[in-house]
Amino acid sequence: MSKKIELTKAMQEHMIGLIQQYFKKERGEDLGDLAALLMLDFFVEKMAPEFYNIGVFDAYRYMGDCVEDMLGIQKYSK
């Protein structure tokens, strides 16, 4: 079950701006909207799934810890 990561128009525009700012600051280059969009598409397609998977694993580990903690609230009769 592979779903494509979709960005809203506002998110896309914001991220394009961030990419353009980065290139201007770090490389002294003016990056056009199309070039920034293509770069964003590459990041979303090739890299975002890896970051997503890291988040899923972190959530899995966190939930596992929470479930383990639940055992500590058990009540035993004497």
PDB file of C-alpha atoms in Angstrom:
ATOM      1  CA  MET A   1       0.000   0.000   0.000  1.00  0.00           C
ATOM      2  CA  SER A   2       2.083   2.877  -1.285  1.00  0.00           C
ATOM      3  CA  LYS A   3       0.530   6.319  -1.121  1.00  0.00           C
ATOM      4  CA  LYS A   4       2.135   9.338  -2.680  1.00  0.00           C
ATOM      5  CA  ILE A   5       2.909  12.160  -0.298  1.00  0.00           C
ATOM      6  CA  GLU A   6       0.758  15.108  -1.309  1.00  0.00           C
ATOM      7  CA  LEU A   7       1.380  18.724  -0.382  1.00  0.00           C
ATOM      8  CA  THR A   8      -1.194  21.485  -0.336  1.00  0.00           C
ATOM      9  CA  LYS A   9      -0.578  24.399  -2.675  1.00  0.00           C
ATOM     10  CA  ALA A  10       0.335  26.583   0.323  1.00  0.00           C
ATOM     11  CA  MET A  11       2.820  23.999   1.633  1.00  0.00           C
ATOM     12  CA  GLN A  12       4.338  23.612  -1.821  1.00  0.00           C
ATOM     13  CA  GLU A  13       4.748  27.370  -2.258  1.00  0.00           C
ATOM     14  CA  HIS A  14       6.300  27.691   1.204  1.00  0.00           C
ATOM     15  CA  MET A  15       8.783  24.881   0.542  1.00  0.00           C
ATOM     16  CA  ILE A  16       9.699  26.284  -2.870  1.00  0.00           C
ATOM     17  CA  GLY A  17      10.468  29.576  -1.137  1.00  0.00           C
ATOM     18  CA  LEU A  18      12.645  27.784   1.422  1.00  0.00           C
ATOM     19  CA  ILE A  19      14.606  26.027  -1.320  1.00  0.00           C
ATOM     20  CA  GLN A  20      15.107  29.319  -3.153  1.00  0.00           C
ATOM     21  CA  GLN A  21      16.255  31.043   0.050  1.00  0.00           C
ATOM     22  CA  TYR A  22      18.702  28.220   0.766  1.00  0.00           C
ATOM     23  CA  PHE A  23      20.266  28.422  -2.687  1.00  0.00           C
ATOM     24  CA  LYS A  24      20.554  32.207  -2.448  1.00  0.00           C
ATOM     25  CA  LYS A  25      22.138  32.114   1.023  1.00  0.00           C
ATOM     26  CA  GLU A  26      24.410  29.081   0.653  1.00  0.00           C
ATOM     27  CA  ARG A  27      25.347  29.244  -3.020  1.00  0.00           C
ATOM     28  CA  GLY A  28      24.625  32.824  -4.024  1.00  0.00           C
ATOM     29  CA  GLU A  29      22.349  31.531  -6.788  1.00  0.00           C
ATOM     30  CA  ASP A  30      18.888  32.687  -7.779  1.00  0.00           C
ATOM     31  CA  LEU A  31      16.823  29.565  -8.302  1.00  0.00           C
ATOM     32  CA  GLY A  32      13.682  29.955 -10.407  1.00  0.00           C
ATOM     33  CA  ASP A  33      10.274  28.630  -9.430  1.00  0.00           C
ATOM     34  CA  LEU A  34      10.434  25.732 -11.885  1.00  0.00           C
ATOM     35  CA  ALA A  35      13.897  24.609 -10.763  1.00  0.00           C
ATOM     36  CA  ALA A  36      12.853  24.810  -7.092  1.00  0.00           C
ATOM     37  CA  LEU A  37       9.642  22.894  -7.849  1.00  0.00           C
ATOM     38  CA  LEU A  38      11.580  20.143  -9.627  1.00  0.00           C
ATOM     39  CA  MET A  39      13.954  19.912  -6.686  1.00  0.00           C
ATOM     40  CA  LEU A  40      11.021  19.747  -4.259  1.00  0.00           C
ATOM     41  CA  ASP A  41       9.395  17.006  -6.356  1.00  0.00           C
ATOM     42  CA  PHE A  42      12.657  15.040  -6.200  1.00  0.00           C
ATOM     43  CA  PHE A  43      12.854  15.404  -2.394  1.00  0.00           C
ATOM     44  CA  VAL A  44       9.225  14.387  -1.937  1.00  0.00           C
ATOM     45  CA  GLU A  45       9.505  11.383  -4.257  1.00  0.00           C
ATOM     46  CA  LYS A  46      12.932  10.057  -3.268  1.00  0.00           C
ATOM     47  CA  MET A  47      13.679  11.254   0.274  1.00  0.00           C
ATOM     48  CA  ALA A  48      10.422  12.005   2.079  1.00  0.00           C
ATOM     49  CA  PRO A  49       9.432   8.307   2.334  1.00  0.00           C
ATOM     50  CA  GLU A  50      12.631   7.630   4.299  1.00  0.00           C
ATOM     51  CA  PHE A  51      11.857  10.402   6.781  1.00  0.00           C
ATOM     52  CA  TYR A  52       8.276   9.171   6.998  1.00  0.00           C
ATOM     53  CA  ASN A  53       9.486   5.659   7.792  1.00  0.00           C
ATOM     54  CA  ILE A  54      11.740   7.011  10.540  1.00  0.00           C
ATOM     55  CA  GLY A  55       8.704   8.762  12.038  1.00  0.00           C
ATOM     56  CA  VAL A  56       6.612   5.593  11.834  1.00  0.00           C
ATOM     57  CA  PHE A  57       9.339   3.580  13.561  1.00  0.00           C
ATOM     58  CA  ASP A  58       9.746   6.232  16.282  1.00  0.00           C
ATOM     59  CA  ALA A  59       5.976   6.180  16.885  1.00  0.00           C
ATOM     60  CA  TYR A  60       6.017   2.371  16.974  1.00  0.00           C
ATOM     61  CA  ARG A  61       8.822   2.373  19.544  1.00  0.00           C
ATOM     62  CA  TYR A  62       7.078   5.059  21.618  1.00  0.00           C
ATOM     63  CA  MET A  63       3.776   3.161  21.604  1.00  0.00           C
ATOM     64  CA  GLY A  64       5.613  -0.018  22.588  1.00  0.00           C
ATOM     65  CA  ASP A  65       7.127   1.806  25.559  1.00  0.00           C
ATOM     66  CA  CYS A  66       3.687   3.122  26.546  1.00  0.00           C
ATOM     67  CA  VAL A  67       2.156  -0.349  26.389  1.00  0.00           C
ATOM     68  CA  GLU A  68       4.993  -1.695  28.538  1.00  0.00           C
ATOM     69  CA  ASP A  69       4.344   1.066  31.080  1.00  0.00           C
ATOM     70  CA  MET A  70       0.708  -0.039  31.281  1.00  0.00           C
ATOM     71  CA  LEU A  71       1.802  -3.284  32.902  1.00  0.00           C
ATOM     72  CA  GLY A  72       3.096  -1.218  35.798  1.00  0.00           C
ATOM     73  CA  ILE A  73      -0.405  -0.113  36.777  1.00  0.00           C
ATOM     74  CA  GLN A  74      -1.697  -3.637  37.350  1.00  0.00           C
ATOM     75  CA  LYS A  75      -3.286  -4.277  40.724  1.00  0.00           C
ATOM     76  CA  TYR A  76      -2.675  -7.481  42.610  1.00  0.00           C
ATOM     77  CA  SER A  77      -4.745  -8.765  45.487  1.00  0.00           C
ATOM     78  CA  LYS A  78      -2.928  -9.734  48.678  1.00  0.00           C
TER      79      LYS A  78
END
